[in-house]
Amino acid sequence: ERNMVAAAATVRELRPKNHGVQQITAWPELLAACRASPTLAVLYLQAQPTLDDAALGLLGEALAANPRITGVNLGELPGVTAAGWAAFVAKVPETALIDCYAQAPGGGPDDATLRALKDAVLANRARLGLGHQHPSMWRTTDYRAAPQ
């Protein structure tokens, strides 16, 4: 895991499995490195059983502190509660996230929270002049503004 934490300072895309890490246990150290990284743009953190409310909160803080990180793949996270997801979604407007993937089945947010997450990402895209719709980098469907 030390190699992965060190890599966070130099890579554009951080994929734990590429550094031989199947399960992250050093969330505070990893997210502190992400917070300070001058190069990191995308995190792949899907299916991490140890990513809980506390780690997701640290991730939100790291994203708010590092505007270079614009994408995060969270997938399904069985250790995150509804309150943890709600707190993360509330933090998204303070970040530069323009793409975020989370999945409801298997421990992701419920449908309403997932919609709120997509809306927050779309609001970031609009704030950054990138429009109200975009193709997701992880799905074949598009994010679109919620029906009025």
mmCIF file of C-alpha atoms in Angstrom:
data_model
loop_
_atom_site.group_PDB
_atom_site.id
_atom_site.type_symbol
_atom_site.label_atom_id
_atom_site.label_comp_id
_atom_site.label_asym_id
_atom_site.label_seq_id
_atom_site.Cartn_x
_atom_site.Cartn_y
_atom_site.Cartn_z
ATOM 1 C CA GLU A 1 0.000 0.000 0.000
ATOM 2 C CA ARG A 2 2.948 2.355 0.526
ATOM 3 C CA ASN A 3 3.696 2.189 -3.201
ATOM 4 C CA MET A 4 0.125 3.165 -3.992
ATOM 5 C CA VAL A 5 0.218 6.095 -1.556
ATOM 6 C CA ALA A 6 3.490 7.247 -3.134
ATOM 7 C CA ALA A 7 2.005 6.819 -6.618
ATOM 8 C CA ALA A 8 -0.878 9.157 -5.745
ATOM 9 C CA ALA A 9 1.620 12.011 -5.964
ATOM 10 C CA THR A 10 2.660 11.231 -9.538
ATOM 11 C CA VAL A 11 -0.072 9.410 -11.485
ATOM 12 C CA ARG A 12 -3.035 10.833 -13.354
ATOM 13 C CA GLU A 13 -5.290 7.820 -12.687
ATOM 14 C CA LEU A 14 -4.984 5.917 -9.418
ATOM 15 C CA ARG A 15 -6.072 2.291 -9.697
ATOM 16 C CA PRO A 16 -5.266 0.361 -6.508
ATOM 17 C CA LYS A 17 -5.150 -3.011 -8.296
ATOM 18 C CA ASN A 18 -2.386 -1.671 -10.574
ATOM 19 C CA HIS A 19 -0.277 -1.262 -7.425
ATOM 20 C CA GLY A 20 -1.003 -4.742 -6.118
ATOM 21 C CA VAL A 21 -3.586 -3.533 -3.609
ATOM 22 C CA GLN A 22 -6.825 -5.484 -3.649
ATOM 23 C CA GLN A 23 -8.185 -3.984 -0.439
ATOM 24 C CA ILE A 24 -7.232 -0.559 0.882
ATOM 25 C CA THR A 25 -6.728 -0.316 4.632
ATOM 26 C CA ALA A 26 -4.727 2.934 4.894
ATOM 27 C CA TRP A 27 -7.495 5.362 3.915
ATOM 28 C CA PRO A 28 -6.200 8.377 5.869
ATOM 29 C CA GLU A 29 -2.728 8.074 4.327
ATOM 30 C CA LEU A 30 -4.019 7.454 0.803
ATOM 31 C CA LEU A 31 -6.523 10.298 0.874
ATOM 32 C CA ALA A 32 -3.978 12.710 2.350
ATOM 33 C CA ALA A 33 -1.728 11.888 -0.631
ATOM 34 C CA CYS A 34 -4.663 12.420 -3.024
ATOM 35 C CA ARG A 35 -5.441 15.727 -1.368
ATOM 36 C CA ALA A 36 -1.919 17.003 -2.081
ATOM 37 C CA SER A 37 -1.282 15.387 -5.473
ATOM 38 C CA PRO A 38 -0.390 17.793 -8.296
ATOM 39 C CA THR A 39 -1.197 15.215 -11.006
ATOM 40 C CA LEU A 40 -4.096 13.025 -9.879
ATOM 41 C CA ALA A 41 -7.312 13.438 -11.870
ATOM 42 C CA VAL A 42 -9.265 10.172 -11.486
ATOM 43 C CA LEU A 43 -9.658 7.672 -8.644
ATOM 44 C CA TYR A 44 -10.876 4.095 -9.050
ATOM 45 C CA LEU A 45 -12.112 3.033 -5.610
ATOM 46 C CA GLN A 46 -14.963 0.699 -6.518
ATOM 47 C CA ALA A 47 -15.788 -2.387 -4.486
ATOM 48 C CA GLN A 48 -13.588 -1.492 -1.528
ATOM 49 C CA PRO A 49 -15.124 -3.246 1.492
ATOM 50 C CA THR A 50 -13.158 -1.087 3.949
ATOM 51 C CA LEU A 51 -14.369 2.197 2.441
ATOM 52 C CA ASP A 52 -16.838 3.251 5.133
ATOM 53 C CA ASP A 53 -18.519 6.505 6.165
ATOM 54 C CA ALA A 54 -15.306 7.862 7.703
ATOM 55 C CA ALA A 55 -13.236 7.082 4.594
ATOM 56 C CA LEU A 56 -15.908 8.522 2.276
ATOM 57 C CA GLY A 57 -15.891 11.666 4.421
ATOM 58 C CA LEU A 58 -12.107 11.891 4.040
ATOM 59 C CA LEU A 59 -12.521 11.383 0.299
ATOM 60 C CA GLY A 60 -14.968 14.292 0.160
ATOM 61 C CA GLU A 61 -12.461 16.479 2.001
ATOM 62 C CA ALA A 62 -9.648 15.423 -0.342
ATOM 63 C CA LEU A 63 -11.798 16.179 -3.403
ATOM 64 C CA ALA A 64 -12.735 19.592 -2.021
ATOM 65 C CA ALA A 65 -9.065 20.364 -1.362
ATOM 66 C CA ASN A 66 -7.779 19.170 -4.753
ATOM 67 C CA PRO A 67 -9.594 20.692 -7.750
ATOM 68 C CA ARG A 68 -7.477 18.620 -10.136
ATOM 69 C CA ILE A 69 -9.437 15.475 -9.216
ATOM 70 C CA THR A 70 -12.440 15.482 -11.530
ATOM 71 C CA GLY A 71 -13.562 11.846 -11.546
ATOM 72 C CA VAL A 72 -14.092 9.075 -9.038
ATOM 73 C CA ASN A 73 -15.436 5.570 -9.539
ATOM 74 C CA LEU A 74 -17.021 4.423 -6.289
ATOM 75 C CA GLY A 75 -19.140 1.584 -7.651
ATOM 76 C CA GLU A 76 -20.727 -0.350 -4.844
ATOM 77 C CA LEU A 77 -19.519 0.264 -1.306
ATOM 78 C CA PRO A 78 -21.163 -2.019 1.250
ATOM 79 C CA GLY A 79 -19.488 -0.255 4.206
ATOM 80 C CA VAL A 80 -21.127 3.127 3.527
ATOM 81 C CA THR A 81 -24.445 3.928 5.192
ATOM 82 C CA ALA A 82 -27.240 6.133 3.869
ATOM 83 C CA ALA A 83 -25.953 8.925 6.131
ATOM 84 C CA GLY A 84 -22.436 8.529 4.705
ATOM 85 C CA TRP A 85 -23.743 8.782 1.146
ATOM 86 C CA ALA A 86 -25.847 11.837 2.018
ATOM 87 C CA ALA A 87 -22.833 13.582 3.570
ATOM 88 C CA PHE A 88 -20.703 12.810 0.499
ATOM 89 C CA VAL A 89 -23.362 14.121 -1.889
ATOM 90 C CA ALA A 90 -23.605 17.316 0.178
ATOM 91 C CA LYS A 91 -19.822 17.785 -0.235
ATOM 92 C CA VAL A 92 -19.800 17.350 -4.050
ATOM 93 C CA PRO A 93 -20.656 21.029 -4.799
ATOM 94 C CA GLU A 94 -17.401 22.001 -3.064
ATOM 95 C CA THR A 95 -15.406 19.773 -5.429
ATOM 96 C CA ALA A 96 -14.468 19.757 -9.115
ATOM 97 C CA LEU A 97 -16.118 16.383 -9.752
ATOM 98 C CA ILE A 98 -17.482 16.259 -13.268
ATOM 99 C CA ASP A 99 -17.834 12.480 -13.331
ATOM 100 C CA CYS A 100 -18.724 10.177 -10.458
ATOM 101 C CA TYR A 101 -19.953 6.628 -10.681
ATOM 102 C CA ALA A 102 -21.794 4.920 -7.847
ATOM 103 C CA GLN A 103 -24.046 1.910 -8.039
ATOM 104 C CA ALA A 104 -27.123 1.283 -5.916
ATOM 105 C CA PRO A 105 -27.033 -2.544 -5.856
ATOM 106 C CA GLY A 106 -24.451 -4.068 -3.555
ATOM 107 C CA GLY A 107 -24.099 -1.182 -1.124
ATOM 108 C CA GLY A 108 -24.389 2.009 -3.106
ATOM 109 C CA PRO A 109 -26.728 4.932 -2.516
ATOM 110 C CA ASP A 110 -30.491 4.542 -2.842
ATOM 111 C CA ASP A 111 -32.161 5.853 -5.996
ATOM 112 C CA ALA A 112 -32.955 9.292 -4.551
ATOM 113 C CA THR A 113 -29.393 9.771 -3.278
ATOM 114 C CA LEU A 114 -27.980 8.522 -6.569
ATOM 115 C CA ARG A 115 -30.132 11.106 -8.391
ATOM 116 C CA ALA A 116 -28.896 13.810 -5.984
ATOM 117 C CA LEU A 117 -25.294 12.738 -6.693
ATOM 118 C CA LYS A 118 -25.852 12.964 -10.447
ATOM 119 C CA ASP A 119 -27.532 16.357 -10.053
ATOM 120 C CA ALA A 120 -24.576 17.633 -7.986
ATOM 121 C CA VAL A 121 -22.140 16.421 -10.661
ATOM 122 C CA LEU A 122 -24.232 18.078 -13.374
ATOM 123 C CA ALA A 123 -24.297 21.309 -11.376
ATOM 124 C CA ASN A 124 -20.495 21.173 -11.184
ATOM 125 C CA ARG A 125 -20.340 20.658 -14.934
ATOM 126 C CA ALA A 126 -22.640 23.654 -15.496
ATOM 127 C CA ARG A 127 -20.605 25.794 -13.066
ATOM 128 C CA LEU A 128 -17.471 24.895 -15.016
ATOM 129 C CA GLY A 129 -19.121 25.660 -18.364
ATOM 130 C CA LEU A 130 -19.332 22.009 -19.471
ATOM 131 C CA GLY A 131 -23.086 21.783 -20.012
ATOM 132 C CA HIS A 132 -25.968 19.935 -18.380
ATOM 133 C CA GLN A 133 -25.408 16.554 -20.012
ATOM 134 C CA HIS A 134 -22.405 14.364 -20.654
ATOM 135 C CA PRO A 135 -21.487 10.783 -21.392
ATOM 136 C CA SER A 136 -20.340 8.989 -18.271
ATOM 137 C CA MET A 137 -16.782 7.707 -18.463
ATOM 138 C CA TRP A 138 -17.923 4.463 -16.808
ATOM 139 C CA ARG A 139 -21.362 3.809 -18.276
ATOM 140 C CA THR A 140 -22.901 3.755 -21.705
ATOM 141 C CA THR A 141 -25.709 6.054 -20.537
ATOM 142 C CA ASP A 142 -25.563 9.813 -20.194
ATOM 143 C CA TYR A 143 -26.040 11.940 -17.137
ATOM 144 C CA ARG A 144 -28.938 14.275 -17.832
ATOM 145 C CA ALA A 145 -30.635 16.942 -15.798
ATOM 146 C CA ALA A 146 -33.591 15.667 -13.783
ATOM 147 C CA PRO A 147 -36.979 16.083 -15.494
ATOM 148 C CA GLN A 148 -38.711 19.277 -14.435
#
